[in-house]
Amino acid sequence: MTATRVLVLNSGSSSVKYQLLDMRDNSRLAAGLVERIGEDVSRLKHTPLAGDGESREWTGQIADHEAALKAVATELAKDGLGIDSPELAAVGHRVVHGGRHFTEPTVVDDAVLAEIERLIPVAPLHNPANLSGIRTAQALRPDLPQVAVFDTAFHTTMPESAARYAIDVETADRHRIRRYGFHGTSHAYVSRATAKLLGKTPEEVNVIVLHLGNGASASAVRAGKCVDTSMGLTPLEGLVMGTRSGDLDPAVIFHLARVGEMSIAEIDTLLNKRSGLIGLCGDNDMREIRRRIDEGDERAQLAFDIYIHRLKKYIGAYYAVLGRVDAIAFTAGVGENAAPVREAAVAGLEQLGLAVDPERNAARGDEPRLISPSDARVAVAVVPTDEELEIATQTYALVRKSND
């Protein structure tokens, strides 16, 4: 019997998200989340997705990622989907930072682990947790391929003109300072799904992808390859986000240090956790911001306007980078669900061929759909992202290729 299942693990600093998929038909067999790892009270929610299974929740103390994955294995086994199953072909791991070295999914060995560890200084919150997940999965199934799928890989096709910062080259190279980009699995999946929606191959279309969640990023994708993206050395650069500032004059940091007498750690916290929408109006939930706008809240309105202004600037910039745009695709929590954001983002860009149909834009759905008028020169689409399926697909393709 050929093994066709892939377990996808997304290990965060205090959480593990997981899905088990059968790659024969891309069906999901189970999904779940372990959160608050290392705290006094941890929580595991497991949902069997095949048949009529009901979600199960467990609370208690889960000390570390090893304990978390063992708890996941126990829940999967209750549904006959154990990690020891011969039907499991591989474990696919989301790894946030792959630097310049990793341009595609990679079977993990000691050298790969060492390189991921070497990149910790440029991803201090994410890569250590990703490593913990990989090492724990290796211990549970040492015979099974562990595949790392990197957030940064899709963006490694950017030309040097887009990837380099205009600072001293030797200094930049010595400290690995360049624009890496993130949300790569989402941008890869959505750009391909958008081409399919248009009835074309990825090589035939130019797409601007707008991944708008609490973290947000834009990418310019030409013929299936990323040529620019808004996030840089870290996920802080680019669009206004839920709690991150996005683009900022670097001298603001010097000013806060000199005049505000703030430490580097305090400035880091300010820009990553107390800026963006929450810094502007005290809320980082777009639904709450829209509710406040409807009640006449001026701070919420200003936060929304700043968010849209930055978003519109990137649409225009990437239109210029691509030269020809066939589609703009909105994805992730805000992109998929906030019709006012989509409408405002393209308002006034009719000369670029961009518009949304109010009725189509207001309609909700779980499938990729066009929200632009039928005669629009540029398609505007809503394409739900599926990062777990993208990781599973890349993992399974690599394992099958290795076995051929």
Coordinates of C-alpha atoms in Angstrom, one line a residue:
M1 CA 0.0 0.0 0.0
T2 CA 1.4 3.4 -1.0
A3 CA 1.5 5.9 1.8
T4 CA -0.6 9.0 0.8
R5 CA -1.1 10.9 4.1
V6 CA 0.8 14.0 5.1
L7 CA 0.8 15.6 8.6
V8 CA 1.3 19.3 8.4
L9 CA 2.8 21.0 11.5
N10 CA 3.0 24.7 12.2
S11 CA 4.9 25.1 15.4
G12 CA 4.8 28.6 17.0
S13 CA 6.5 29.8 20.1
S14 CA 3.7 28.6 22.3
S15 CA 1.4 26.8 20.0
V16 CA 1.2 24.0 17.4
K17 CA -1.4 24.0 14.6
Y18 CA -1.8 20.8 12.7
Q19 CA -3.7 19.1 9.9
L20 CA -3.6 15.6 8.5
L21 CA -4.4 15.3 4.8
D22 CA -4.8 12.5 2.3
M23 CA -3.1 13.5 -0.9
R24 CA -5.1 11.2 -3.1
D25 CA -7.9 13.8 -3.1
N26 CA -6.5 16.5 -0.9
S27 CA -9.1 15.7 1.7
R28 CA -8.6 16.7 5.4
L29 CA -8.8 13.9 7.9
A30 CA -8.2 15.9 11.1
A31 CA -7.1 19.3 12.3
G32 CA -6.3 20.9 15.6
L33 CA -4.5 23.4 17.7
V34 CA -2.4 23.2 20.9
E35 CA -2.0 26.6 22.5
R36 CA -0.5 28.2 25.6
I37 CA 2.3 25.6 25.6
G38 CA 4.5 26.1 28.7
E39 CA 1.8 27.9 30.7
D40 CA 0.0 26.7 33.7
V41 CA -3.1 25.8 31.7
S42 CA -2.7 24.7 28.1
R43 CA -5.4 23.8 25.6
L44 CA -5.8 21.3 22.8
K45 CA -8.7 21.3 20.4
H46 CA -8.9 18.4 18.0
T47 CA -11.4 18.0 15.2
P48 CA -11.7 14.8 13.2
L49 CA -12.9 15.9 9.7
A50 CA -13.7 12.5 8.2
G51 CA -17.1 11.1 9.0
D52 CA -19.3 12.5 11.7
G53 CA -16.6 13.1 14.4
E54 CA -17.1 15.9 16.9
S55 CA -14.4 18.3 18.2
R56 CA -12.7 17.4 21.4
E57 CA -11.1 19.8 23.8
W58 CA -8.6 19.2 26.6
T59 CA -7.1 21.5 29.1
G60 CA -4.1 20.9 31.4
Q61 CA -0.4 21.6 31.5
I62 CA 1.6 20.9 28.3
A63 CA 5.2 21.7 29.2
D64 CA 6.9 21.9 25.8
H65 CA 6.6 21.1 22.1
E66 CA 7.5 17.5 22.7
A67 CA 4.6 17.0 25.1
A68 CA 2.4 18.9 22.7
L69 CA 3.1 16.6 19.7
K70 CA 2.7 13.5 21.9
A71 CA -0.7 14.9 22.9
V72 CA -1.5 15.4 19.2
A73 CA -0.4 11.9 18.4
T74 CA -2.7 10.5 21.1
E75 CA -5.7 12.4 19.7
L76 CA -5.0 11.2 16.2
A77 CA -4.7 7.6 17.4
K78 CA -8.2 7.8 19.0
D79 CA -9.6 8.3 15.4
G80 CA -7.5 5.6 13.9
L81 CA -5.1 8.1 12.4
G82 CA -2.1 7.5 14.5
I83 CA 1.3 8.9 13.7
D84 CA 2.6 5.3 13.6
S85 CA 0.3 4.5 10.7
P86 CA 2.0 3.1 7.6
E87 CA -0.3 5.4 5.5
L88 CA 1.7 8.4 6.7
A89 CA 4.1 9.4 4.0
A90 CA 5.8 12.4 5.6
V91 CA 5.5 15.3 8.0
G92 CA 5.6 18.8 6.4
H93 CA 6.8 21.6 8.6
R94 CA 6.2 25.3 8.2
V95 CA 9.6 27.0 8.7
V96 CA 9.4 30.8 8.7
H97 CA 12.9 31.8 7.6
G98 CA 15.0 29.9 5.1
G99 CA 17.3 32.8 4.2
R100 CA 18.8 32.7 0.7
H101 CA 19.9 29.1 1.1
F102 CA 16.5 27.3 0.9
T103 CA 14.6 28.1 -2.3
E104 CA 12.3 25.1 -2.3
P105 CA 10.9 22.4 0.1
T106 CA 13.8 20.4 1.6
V107 CA 14.0 17.0 3.3
V108 CA 15.5 17.7 6.8
D109 CA 18.9 16.3 7.8
D110 CA 21.5 17.4 10.2
A111 CA 22.9 20.0 7.8
V112 CA 19.4 21.5 7.2
L113 CA 18.7 21.7 10.9
A114 CA 22.1 23.5 11.4
E115 CA 21.2 26.1 8.7
I116 CA 17.8 26.7 10.2
E117 CA 19.4 27.2 13.6
R118 CA 22.0 29.6 12.0
L119 CA 19.1 31.7 10.8
I120 CA 17.7 32.2 14.3
P121 CA 19.1 35.8 14.6
V122 CA 16.9 36.9 11.7
A123 CA 13.8 35.0 13.0
P124 CA 14.2 34.8 16.8
L125 CA 10.5 34.2 17.5
H126 CA 9.8 31.6 14.8
N127 CA 12.8 29.5 13.8
P128 CA 13.4 28.1 17.4
A129 CA 9.8 26.9 17.6
N130 CA 10.0 25.5 14.1
L131 CA 13.1 23.5 15.1
S132 CA 11.4 22.2 18.2
G133 CA 8.6 20.8 16.1
I134 CA 10.9 19.2 13.6
R135 CA 13.1 17.5 16.3
T136 CA 10.1 16.2 18.2
A137 CA 8.5 14.8 15.1
Q138 CA 11.8 13.2 14.2
A139 CA 11.9 11.5 17.6
L140 CA 8.3 10.2 17.2
R141 CA 8.9 8.9 13.7
P142 CA 12.6 8.6 12.9
D143 CA 11.9 6.5 9.9
L144 CA 9.7 9.2 8.2
P145 CA 10.8 12.0 5.9
Q146 CA 10.5 15.4 7.6
V147 CA 10.1 18.1 5.1
A148 CA 10.7 21.8 5.7
V149 CA 8.6 24.2 3.7
F150 CA 9.9 27.8 4.0
D151 CA 7.8 31.0 4.2
T152 CA 10.6 32.8 2.4
A153 CA 11.2 30.3 -0.4
F154 CA 8.6 31.7 -2.9
H155 CA 10.3 35.1 -2.7
T156 CA 13.8 34.0 -3.5
T157 CA 13.0 34.6 -7.2
M158 CA 13.1 38.4 -6.5
P159 CA 15.8 40.1 -8.6
E160 CA 18.6 41.7 -6.7
S161 CA 17.2 45.2 -7.5
A162 CA 14.1 44.3 -5.4
A163 CA 15.8 42.2 -2.7
R164 CA 18.7 44.4 -1.8
Y165 CA 18.6 47.4 0.5
A166 CA 20.6 50.4 -0.5
I167 CA 23.2 50.1 2.3
D168 CA 26.9 49.2 2.2
V169 CA 27.1 45.8 0.4
E170 CA 29.8 44.3 2.6
T171 CA 27.9 45.2 5.7
A172 CA 24.7 43.8 4.3
D173 CA 26.3 40.5 3.2
R174 CA 28.2 40.0 6.5
H175 CA 24.9 40.3 8.5
R176 CA 22.6 38.7 5.9
I177 CA 20.6 41.9 5.6
R178 CA 18.3 41.8 2.6
R179 CA 14.6 41.6 1.8
Y180 CA 13.4 38.0 2.3
G181 CA 9.6 38.3 2.4
F182 CA 7.1 36.1 4.3
H183 CA 3.7 34.4 3.8
G184 CA 5.3 32.7 0.9
T185 CA 3.2 29.6 1.0
S186 CA 0.1 31.7 0.9
H187 CA 1.3 33.9 -2.0
A188 CA 2.3 30.8 -4.0
Y189 CA -1.0 29.1 -3.4
V190 CA -3.1 32.1 -4.1
S191 CA -1.3 33.2 -7.2
R192 CA -1.7 29.8 -8.8
A193 CA -5.4 29.6 -7.7
T194 CA -6.0 33.0 -9.2
A195 CA -4.6 31.8 -12.6
K196 CA -6.8 28.8 -12.4
L197 CA -9.8 31.0 -11.7
L198 CA -9.0 32.9 -14.9
G199 CA -8.8 29.7 -16.8
K200 CA -5.0 30.2 -17.4
T201 CA -1.7 28.7 -16.3
P202 CA 0.4 30.6 -13.8
E203 CA 2.9 31.3 -16.5
E204 CA 0.3 33.3 -18.5
V205 CA -0.7 35.8 -15.8
N206 CA 0.7 38.7 -13.7
V207 CA -1.0 38.9 -10.3
I208 CA -0.8 41.2 -7.3
V209 CA -1.6 39.1 -4.2
L210 CA -2.8 40.9 -1.1
H211 CA -2.5 38.7 2.0
L212 CA -4.4 40.7 4.6
G213 CA -4.7 39.2 8.1
N214 CA -3.4 40.4 11.4
G215 CA -0.1 40.2 9.6
A216 CA -0.3 41.6 6.1
S217 CA 1.8 41.4 3.0
A218 CA 1.6 42.1 -0.8
S219 CA 3.5 40.5 -3.6
A220 CA 4.0 41.1 -7.3
V221 CA 3.9 37.8 -9.2
R222 CA 5.0 37.6 -12.8
A223 CA 4.4 34.4 -14.7
G224 CA 4.2 32.4 -11.5
K225 CA 7.3 33.9 -9.9
C226 CA 7.6 36.5 -7.2
V227 CA 9.4 39.7 -8.4
D228 CA 8.7 41.9 -5.3
T229 CA 7.0 41.6 -1.9
S230 CA 6.3 44.1 0.9
M231 CA 7.8 42.4 3.9
G232 CA 11.6 42.6 4.2
L233 CA 14.4 41.3 6.5
T234 CA 11.5 40.7 9.0
P235 CA 7.7 40.7 8.8
L236 CA 7.7 44.3 10.1
E237 CA 8.2 46.1 6.7
G238 CA 5.4 47.0 4.3
L239 CA 1.7 47.3 4.9
V240 CA -0.1 48.6 8.0
M241 CA -0.9 45.5 10.0
G242 CA -2.9 44.6 13.1
T243 CA -0.1 45.4 15.6
R244 CA 2.9 46.2 13.3
S245 CA 3.7 49.6 11.9
G246 CA 4.8 48.5 8.4
D247 CA 7.0 51.0 6.5
L248 CA 8.6 53.6 8.7
D249 CA 11.4 56.2 8.4
P250 CA 14.3 54.3 10.0
A251 CA 15.3 57.6 11.7
V252 CA 12.2 57.2 13.9
I253 CA 14.1 54.5 15.8
F254 CA 17.1 56.8 16.4
H255 CA 14.7 59.6 17.5
L256 CA 12.9 57.3 20.0
A257 CA 16.3 56.2 21.4
R258 CA 17.8 59.6 21.7
V259 CA 14.8 61.9 22.5
G260 CA 12.4 59.3 23.9
E261 CA 15.1 57.5 25.8
M262 CA 13.6 54.2 24.8
S263 CA 15.7 51.0 24.7
I264 CA 16.0 48.8 21.6
A265 CA 13.7 46.2 23.3
E266 CA 11.1 48.9 24.0
I267 CA 11.2 50.2 20.4
D268 CA 11.0 46.6 19.1
T269 CA 7.8 46.0 21.2
L270 CA 6.4 49.4 20.1
L271 CA 6.8 48.7 16.4
N272 CA 5.8 45.0 16.5
K273 CA 3.1 44.9 19.1
R274 CA 1.8 48.4 19.8
S275 CA 1.6 49.9 16.3
G276 CA -0.5 49.4 13.2
L277 CA -4.2 49.4 13.7
I278 CA -4.0 48.8 17.5
G279 CA -1.6 51.7 17.9
L280 CA -3.8 54.0 15.9
C281 CA -7.2 53.3 17.4
G282 CA -6.8 50.6 20.1
D283 CA -8.3 47.8 18.0
N284 CA -6.7 45.3 15.6
D285 CA -9.9 43.5 14.6
M286 CA -11.2 45.0 11.3
R287 CA -14.8 44.0 12.2
E288 CA -14.6 46.1 15.4
I289 CA -13.0 49.0 13.6
R290 CA -15.8 49.0 11.0
R291 CA -18.4 48.9 13.7
R292 CA -16.8 51.9 15.4
I293 CA -16.7 53.7 12.0
D294 CA -20.4 53.1 11.6
E295 CA -20.9 54.8 15.0
G296 CA -18.9 57.8 13.9
D297 CA -15.7 57.0 15.7
E298 CA -13.0 59.4 14.2
R299 CA -10.0 57.4 15.5
A300 CA -11.3 54.2 13.9
Q301 CA -11.9 56.1 10.7
L302 CA -8.4 57.5 10.6
A303 CA -6.9 54.1 11.3
F304 CA -8.9 52.6 8.4
D305 CA -7.9 55.5 6.1
I306 CA -4.2 55.0 6.9
Y307 CA -4.5 51.2 6.4
I308 CA -6.2 51.8 2.9
H309 CA -3.8 54.5 1.9
R310 CA -0.8 52.2 2.4
L311 CA -2.5 49.3 0.7
K312 CA -3.4 51.5 -2.3
K313 CA 0.2 52.7 -2.6
Y314 CA 1.4 49.1 -2.8
I315 CA -1.2 48.2 -5.5
G316 CA 0.0 51.2 -7.6
A317 CA 3.7 50.3 -7.0
Y318 CA 3.3 46.7 -8.0
Y319 CA 1.2 47.7 -11.0
A320 CA 4.3 49.7 -12.1
V321 CA 6.7 46.8 -11.3
L322 CA 4.7 44.3 -13.3
G323 CA 3.8 46.6 -16.2
R324 CA 0.7 44.5 -17.0
V325 CA -1.6 43.2 -14.3
D326 CA -4.2 40.5 -15.1
A327 CA -5.6 40.2 -11.6
I328 CA -5.5 41.4 -8.0
A329 CA -6.3 38.7 -5.4
F330 CA -7.4 39.4 -1.9
T331 CA -6.8 36.6 0.7
A332 CA -6.5 35.8 4.4
G333 CA -8.9 36.9 7.2
V334 CA -9.4 40.5 6.3
G335 CA -8.9 40.1 2.6
E336 CA -11.4 37.3 2.4
N337 CA -14.1 38.7 4.7
A338 CA -13.9 42.5 4.8
A339 CA -15.8 43.8 1.7
P340 CA -15.3 47.5 2.7
V341 CA -11.5 47.0 2.6
R342 CA -11.6 45.5 -0.9
E343 CA -13.9 48.3 -2.1
A344 CA -11.8 51.1 -0.6
A345 CA -8.5 49.6 -1.8
V346 CA -9.4 49.9 -5.5
A347 CA -11.6 53.0 -5.3
G348 CA -10.3 55.7 -7.6
L349 CA -8.1 53.3 -9.6
E350 CA -10.6 52.9 -12.5
Q351 CA -8.0 54.3 -14.9
L352 CA -5.9 51.3 -14.1
G353 CA -8.8 49.0 -15.0
L354 CA -9.6 48.3 -11.4
A355 CA -13.2 48.2 -10.0
V356 CA -15.4 46.0 -7.9
D357 CA -19.0 45.1 -8.5
P358 CA -20.9 46.0 -5.3
E359 CA -23.2 43.0 -5.3
R360 CA -20.4 40.5 -6.1
N361 CA -18.2 42.1 -3.5
A362 CA -20.8 41.9 -0.8
A363 CA -21.5 38.2 -1.4
R364 CA -19.7 35.7 0.8
G365 CA -18.3 32.3 -0.1
D366 CA -15.7 29.7 0.6
E367 CA -14.6 29.3 -3.0
P368 CA -12.4 31.5 -5.2
R369 CA -14.6 34.1 -6.9
L370 CA -14.4 37.3 -9.1
I371 CA -15.8 40.5 -7.5
S372 CA -15.0 42.8 -10.5
P373 CA -17.5 43.7 -13.2
S374 CA -17.8 41.3 -16.1
D375 CA -16.2 43.8 -18.5
A376 CA -13.3 44.8 -16.1
R377 CA -9.9 45.1 -17.8
V378 CA -8.2 43.7 -14.6
A379 CA -9.9 40.9 -12.6
V380 CA -10.3 41.5 -8.9
A381 CA -10.7 38.2 -7.0
V382 CA -11.2 36.9 -3.5
V383 CA -9.2 33.7 -3.2
P384 CA -9.3 31.9 0.2
T385 CA -5.7 30.9 1.1
D386 CA -4.8 27.3 2.1
E387 CA -1.3 27.3 3.5
E388 CA -1.7 23.8 5.0
L389 CA -2.7 22.3 1.6
E390 CA 0.2 24.1 0.0
I391 CA 2.7 22.7 2.5
A392 CA 1.2 19.2 2.2
T393 CA 1.3 19.4 -1.6
Q394 CA 4.9 20.5 -1.7
T395 CA 5.9 17.9 0.9
Y396 CA 4.2 15.0 -0.9
A397 CA 5.6 16.0 -4.3
L398 CA 9.1 16.1 -2.9
V399 CA 8.7 12.7 -1.1
R400 CA 7.3 11.1 -4.3
K401 CA 10.1 12.5 -6.4
S402 CA 12.7 11.2 -3.9
N403 CA 11.1 7.7 -4.0
D404 CA 11.0 7.5 -7.8

